[in-house]
PDB file of C-alpha atoms in Angstrom:
ATOM      1  CA  MET T   1       7.725  14.207 -12.692  1.00  0.00           C
ATOM      2  CA  MET T   2       6.510  10.846 -11.431  1.00  0.00           C
ATOM      3  CA  THR T   3       4.338   8.881 -13.854  1.00  0.00           C
ATOM      4  CA  ASP T   4       3.326   6.018 -11.541  1.00  0.00           C
ATOM      5  CA  PRO T   5       2.922   6.947  -7.854  1.00  0.00           C
ATOM      6  CA  ILE T   6       1.601   3.494  -6.918  1.00  0.00           C
ATOM      7  CA  ALA T   7       4.740   1.815  -8.300  1.00  0.00           C
ATOM      8  CA  ASP T   8       6.818   4.328  -6.319  1.00  0.00           C
ATOM      9  CA  MET T   9       4.922   3.434  -3.129  1.00  0.00           C
ATOM     10  CA  LEU T  10       5.372  -0.297  -3.690  1.00  0.00           C
ATOM     11  CA  THR T  11       9.085   0.146  -4.473  1.00  0.00           C
ATOM     12  CA  ARG T  12       9.614   2.164  -1.289  1.00  0.00           C
ATOM     13  CA  ILE T  13       7.889  -0.549   0.757  1.00  0.00           C
ATOM     14  CA  ARG T  14       9.878  -3.295  -1.031  1.00  0.00           C
ATOM     15  CA  ASN T  15      13.209  -1.508  -0.455  1.00  0.00           C
ATOM     16  CA  ALA T  16      12.472  -0.720   3.212  1.00  0.00           C
ATOM     17  CA  ASN T  17      11.360  -4.304   3.778  1.00  0.00           C
ATOM     18  CA  ARG T  18      14.551  -5.614   2.187  1.00  0.00           C
ATOM     19  CA  ILE T  19      16.762  -3.698   4.635  1.00  0.00           C
ATOM     20  CA  GLU T  20      14.327  -4.336   7.535  1.00  0.00           C
ATOM     21  CA  ARG T  21      13.458  -0.732   8.307  1.00  0.00           C
ATOM     22  CA  PRO T  22      10.654  -0.267  10.834  1.00  0.00           C
ATOM     23  CA  ALA T  23       8.875   2.469   8.825  1.00  0.00           C
ATOM     24  CA  VAL T  24       8.881   4.112   5.419  1.00  0.00           C
ATOM     25  CA  GLU T  25       7.653   7.580   4.430  1.00  0.00           C
ATOM     26  CA  MET T  26       6.222   8.833   1.151  1.00  0.00           C
ATOM     27  CA  ARG T  27       3.939  11.531  -0.220  1.00  0.00           C
ATOM     28  CA  ALA T  28       0.330  10.904   0.788  1.00  0.00           C
ATOM     29  CA  THR T  29      -2.616  10.637  -1.576  1.00  0.00           C
ATOM     30  CA  ARG T  30      -6.062   9.178  -0.968  1.00  0.00           C
ATOM     31  CA  LEU T  31      -5.258   6.219  -3.222  1.00  0.00           C
ATOM     32  CA  LYS T  32      -2.055   5.412  -1.323  1.00  0.00           C
ATOM     33  CA  GLN T  33      -3.925   5.664   1.994  1.00  0.00           C
ATOM     34  CA  GLN T  34      -6.560   3.235   0.757  1.00  0.00           C
ATOM     35  CA  ILE T  35      -3.881   0.780  -0.407  1.00  0.00           C
ATOM     36  CA  ALA T  36      -2.183   1.076   3.006  1.00  0.00           C
ATOM     37  CA  GLN T  37      -5.553   0.439   4.698  1.00  0.00           C
ATOM     38  CA  VAL T  38      -6.022  -2.779   2.695  1.00  0.00           C
ATOM     39  CA  LEU T  39      -2.481  -3.896   3.608  1.00  0.00           C
ATOM     40  CA  LYS T  40      -3.233  -3.190   7.271  1.00  0.00           C
ATOM     41  CA  ASP T  41      -6.600  -4.992   7.191  1.00  0.00           C
ATOM     42  CA  GLU T  42      -4.993  -8.055   5.609  1.00  0.00           C
ATOM     43  CA  GLY T  43      -2.146  -8.092   8.159  1.00  0.00           C
ATOM     44  CA  PHE T  44       0.802  -7.196   5.921  1.00  0.00           C
ATOM     45  CA  ILE T  45       1.723  -3.963   7.765  1.00  0.00           C
ATOM     46  CA  GLN T  46       1.355  -2.904  11.390  1.00  0.00           C
ATOM     47  CA  ASP T  47      -0.145   0.532  10.853  1.00  0.00           C
ATOM     48  CA  PHE T  48       0.071   3.743   8.875  1.00  0.00           C
ATOM     49  CA  GLN T  49      -0.182   7.427   9.715  1.00  0.00           C
ATOM     50  CA  VAL T  50      -0.842  10.562   7.717  1.00  0.00           C
ATOM     51  CA  GLY T  51       0.874  13.681   8.949  1.00  0.00           C
ATOM     52  CA  LYS T  52       3.111  16.567   8.103  1.00  0.00           C
ATOM     53  CA  MET T  53       6.750  17.323   8.816  1.00  0.00           C
ATOM     54  CA  THR T  54       7.107  20.470  10.911  1.00  0.00           C
ATOM     55  CA  THR T  55      10.122  22.319  12.256  1.00  0.00           C
ATOM     56  CA  ASP T  56      10.176  23.494  15.879  1.00  0.00           C
ATOM     57  CA  GLU T  57      12.006  26.493  17.391  1.00  0.00           C
ATOM     58  CA  GLU T  58      15.236  24.513  17.793  1.00  0.00           C
ATOM     59  CA  GLY T  59      15.325  23.583  14.117  1.00  0.00           C
ATOM     60  CA  GLN T  60      14.467  19.914  14.584  1.00  0.00           C
ATOM     61  CA  THR T  61      11.892  18.308  12.340  1.00  0.00           C
ATOM     62  CA  ALA T  62       9.029  16.326  13.805  1.00  0.00           C
ATOM     63  CA  PHE T  63       6.092  14.357  12.418  1.00  0.00           C
ATOM     64  CA  GLN T  64       2.822  16.102  13.282  1.00  0.00           C
ATOM     65  CA  MET T  65      -0.539  14.320  13.256  1.00  0.00           C
ATOM     66  CA  PRO T  66      -3.437  14.551  12.507  1.00  0.00           C
ATOM     67  CA  VAL T  67      -3.499  16.406   9.234  1.00  0.00           C
ATOM     68  CA  ASP T  68      -6.268  16.871   6.708  1.00  0.00           C
ATOM     69  CA  PRO T  69      -5.525  14.331   3.920  1.00  0.00           C
ATOM     70  CA  ALA T  70      -6.302  16.914   1.241  1.00  0.00           C
ATOM     71  CA  GLU T  71      -3.663  19.294   2.622  1.00  0.00           C
ATOM     72  CA  PRO T  72      -0.667  19.645   0.300  1.00  0.00           C
ATOM     73  CA  HIS T  73       2.666  18.052   1.232  1.00  0.00           C
ATOM     74  CA  SER T  74       1.152  15.551   3.666  1.00  0.00           C
ATOM     75  CA  ILE T  75       3.240  12.446   4.341  1.00  0.00           C
ATOM     76  CA  LEU T  76       2.153   8.825   4.598  1.00  0.00           C
ATOM     77  CA  ARG T  77       4.202   6.838   7.105  1.00  0.00           C
ATOM     78  CA  VAL T  78       3.844   3.049   6.818  1.00  0.00           C
ATOM     79  CA  PHE T  79       5.009   0.853   9.702  1.00  0.00           C
ATOM     80  CA  LEU T  80       6.233  -2.478   8.356  1.00  0.00           C
ATOM     81  CA  LYS T  81       5.552  -5.769  10.086  1.00  0.00           C
ATOM     82  CA  TYR T  82       8.060  -8.487  10.918  1.00  0.00           C
ATOM     83  CA  GLY T  83       7.697 -11.860  12.650  1.00  0.00           C
ATOM     84  CA  PRO T  84       8.902 -12.678  16.174  1.00  0.00           C
ATOM     85  CA  GLU T  85      12.336 -13.726  14.904  1.00  0.00           C
ATOM     86  CA  GLY T  86      12.648 -10.903  12.382  1.00  0.00           C
ATOM     87  CA  GLU T  87      11.233 -12.748   9.370  1.00  0.00           C
ATOM     88  CA  LYS T  88       9.568 -10.584   6.766  1.00  0.00           C
ATOM     89  CA  VAL T  89       5.768 -10.644   6.512  1.00  0.00           C
ATOM     90  CA  ILE T  90       5.851  -9.167   2.988  1.00  0.00           C
ATOM     91  CA  ARG T  91       7.765 -11.645   0.839  1.00  0.00           C
ATOM     92  CA  ALA T  92       6.968  -9.961  -2.479  1.00  0.00           C
ATOM     93  CA  ILE T  93       4.962  -6.951  -3.597  1.00  0.00           C
ATOM     94  CA  ASP T  94       4.519  -6.502  -7.342  1.00  0.00           C
ATOM     95  CA  ARG T  95       2.729  -3.953  -9.506  1.00  0.00           C
ATOM     96  CA  ALA T  96       0.271  -5.566 -11.927  1.00  0.00           C
ATOM     97  CA  SER T  97      -1.531  -2.794 -13.825  1.00  0.00           C
ATOM     98  CA  ARG T  98       0.743  -0.089 -15.200  1.00  0.00           C
ATOM     99  CA  PRO T  99       0.005   3.247 -16.891  1.00  0.00           C
ATOM    100  CA  GLY T 100       1.002   1.747 -20.243  1.00  0.00           C
ATOM    101  CA  ARG T 101      -0.836  -1.533 -19.751  1.00  0.00           C
ATOM    102  CA  ARG T 102      -3.932  -1.604 -17.573  1.00  0.00           C
ATOM    103  CA  LEU T 103      -5.088  -4.997 -16.284  1.00  0.00           C
ATOM    104  CA  TYR T 104      -8.764  -5.500 -15.529  1.00  0.00           C
ATOM    105  CA  ARG T 105     -10.231  -8.646 -13.994  1.00  0.00           C
ATOM    106  CA  ARG T 106     -13.820  -9.847 -13.820  1.00  0.00           C
ATOM    107  CA  VAL T 107     -14.940 -11.499 -10.601  1.00  0.00           C
ATOM    108  CA  LYS T 108     -14.728 -14.935 -12.269  1.00  0.00           C
ATOM    109  CA  GLU T 109     -11.109 -14.224 -13.274  1.00  0.00           C
ATOM    110  CA  LEU T 110      -9.995 -13.403  -9.697  1.00  0.00           C
ATOM    111  CA  ARG T 111      -7.965 -16.356  -8.448  1.00  0.00           C
ATOM    112  CA  PRO T 112      -6.439 -16.640  -4.959  1.00  0.00           C
ATOM    113  CA  VAL T 113      -2.832 -15.453  -4.850  1.00  0.00           C
ATOM    114  CA  LEU T 114      -0.468 -18.235  -3.712  1.00  0.00           C
ATOM    115  CA  ASP T 115      -3.451 -20.442  -2.771  1.00  0.00           C
ATOM    116  CA  GLY T 116      -4.810 -17.810  -0.376  1.00  0.00           C
ATOM    117  CA  LEU T 117      -1.523 -16.882   1.341  1.00  0.00           C
ATOM    118  CA  GLY T 118      -1.298 -13.609  -0.594  1.00  0.00           C
ATOM    119  CA  ILE T 119      -3.698 -10.954  -1.795  1.00  0.00           C
ATOM    120  CA  ALA T 120      -4.376  -8.935  -4.899  1.00  0.00           C
ATOM    121  CA  ILE T 121      -5.401  -5.295  -4.448  1.00  0.00           C
ATOM    122  CA  LEU T 122      -8.074  -4.062  -6.840  1.00  0.00           C
ATOM    123  CA  SER T 123      -9.602  -0.731  -7.685  1.00  0.00           C
ATOM    124  CA  THR T 124     -13.340  -1.369  -8.014  1.00  0.00           C
ATOM    125  CA  SER T 125     -16.411   0.785  -8.381  1.00  0.00           C
ATOM    126  CA  LYS T 126     -16.866   0.463  -4.591  1.00  0.00           C
ATOM    127  CA  GLY T 127     -13.295   1.584  -3.819  1.00  0.00           C
ATOM    128  CA  ILE T 128      -9.935  -0.076  -3.212  1.00  0.00           C
ATOM    129  CA  MET T 129     -10.212  -3.595  -1.782  1.00  0.00           C
ATOM    130  CA  SER T 130      -8.530  -6.977  -1.614  1.00  0.00           C
ATOM    131  CA  ASP T 131      -9.419  -9.807  -3.968  1.00  0.00           C
ATOM    132  CA  ARG T 132     -11.175 -11.631  -1.105  1.00  0.00           C
ATOM    133  CA  GLN T 133     -13.497  -8.690  -0.498  1.00  0.00           C
ATOM    134  CA  ALA T 134     -14.087  -8.245  -4.237  1.00  0.00           C
ATOM    135  CA  ARG T 135     -15.060 -11.914  -4.651  1.00  0.00           C
ATOM    136  CA  ALA T 136     -17.388 -11.677  -1.634  1.00  0.00           C
ATOM    137  CA  GLN T 137     -19.088  -8.574  -3.109  1.00  0.00           C
ATOM    138  CA  ARG T 138     -19.003 -10.046  -6.637  1.00  0.00           C
ATOM    139  CA  LEU T 139     -16.990  -7.126  -8.060  1.00  0.00           C
ATOM    140  CA  GLY T 140     -14.264  -6.932 -10.661  1.00  0.00           C
ATOM    141  CA  GLY T 141     -11.902  -4.056 -11.361  1.00  0.00           C
ATOM    142  CA  GLU T 142      -8.392  -2.918 -12.120  1.00  0.00           C
ATOM    143  CA  LEU T 143      -5.739  -5.212 -10.640  1.00  0.00           C
ATOM    144  CA  LEU T 144      -3.319  -2.790  -8.954  1.00  0.00           C
ATOM    145  CA  CYS T 145      -0.814  -5.127  -7.294  1.00  0.00           C
ATOM    146  CA  THR T 146      -0.243  -8.513  -5.681  1.00  0.00           C
ATOM    147  CA  VAL T 147       1.268  -9.061  -2.228  1.00  0.00           C
ATOM    148  CA  TRP T 148       2.477 -12.243  -0.530  1.00  0.00           C
TER     149      TRP T 148
END
């Protein structure tokens, strides 16, 4: 049983980034999709897809899209982004709030990560968003992770 699915997602992305894989797959949830959307909007990943693994008549597995996100056993595929010479766009991705120690930040406590080169992902009352969006909307929330 997994106690922290967000930490699992971030670890999978960190490990795939370390060995320069083009994509990484994991179980899909709405929260993970929203985190992937923030990473895409901020330019840290190329894209993401939600689908399901199916087996054809020949016994080969294939990724089938589109799939209803609420359907069980759906898979989130995240396409990682690298620079023109293969340099990593994601330098570090760290979990901030954990199940045993939740971290909440008011809007006045939200500071730019690495002087604006990175982002913090927050869970607010208006949904999952980056620290830039939260400051613009004057919202605080649970600090999920930081990325730079």
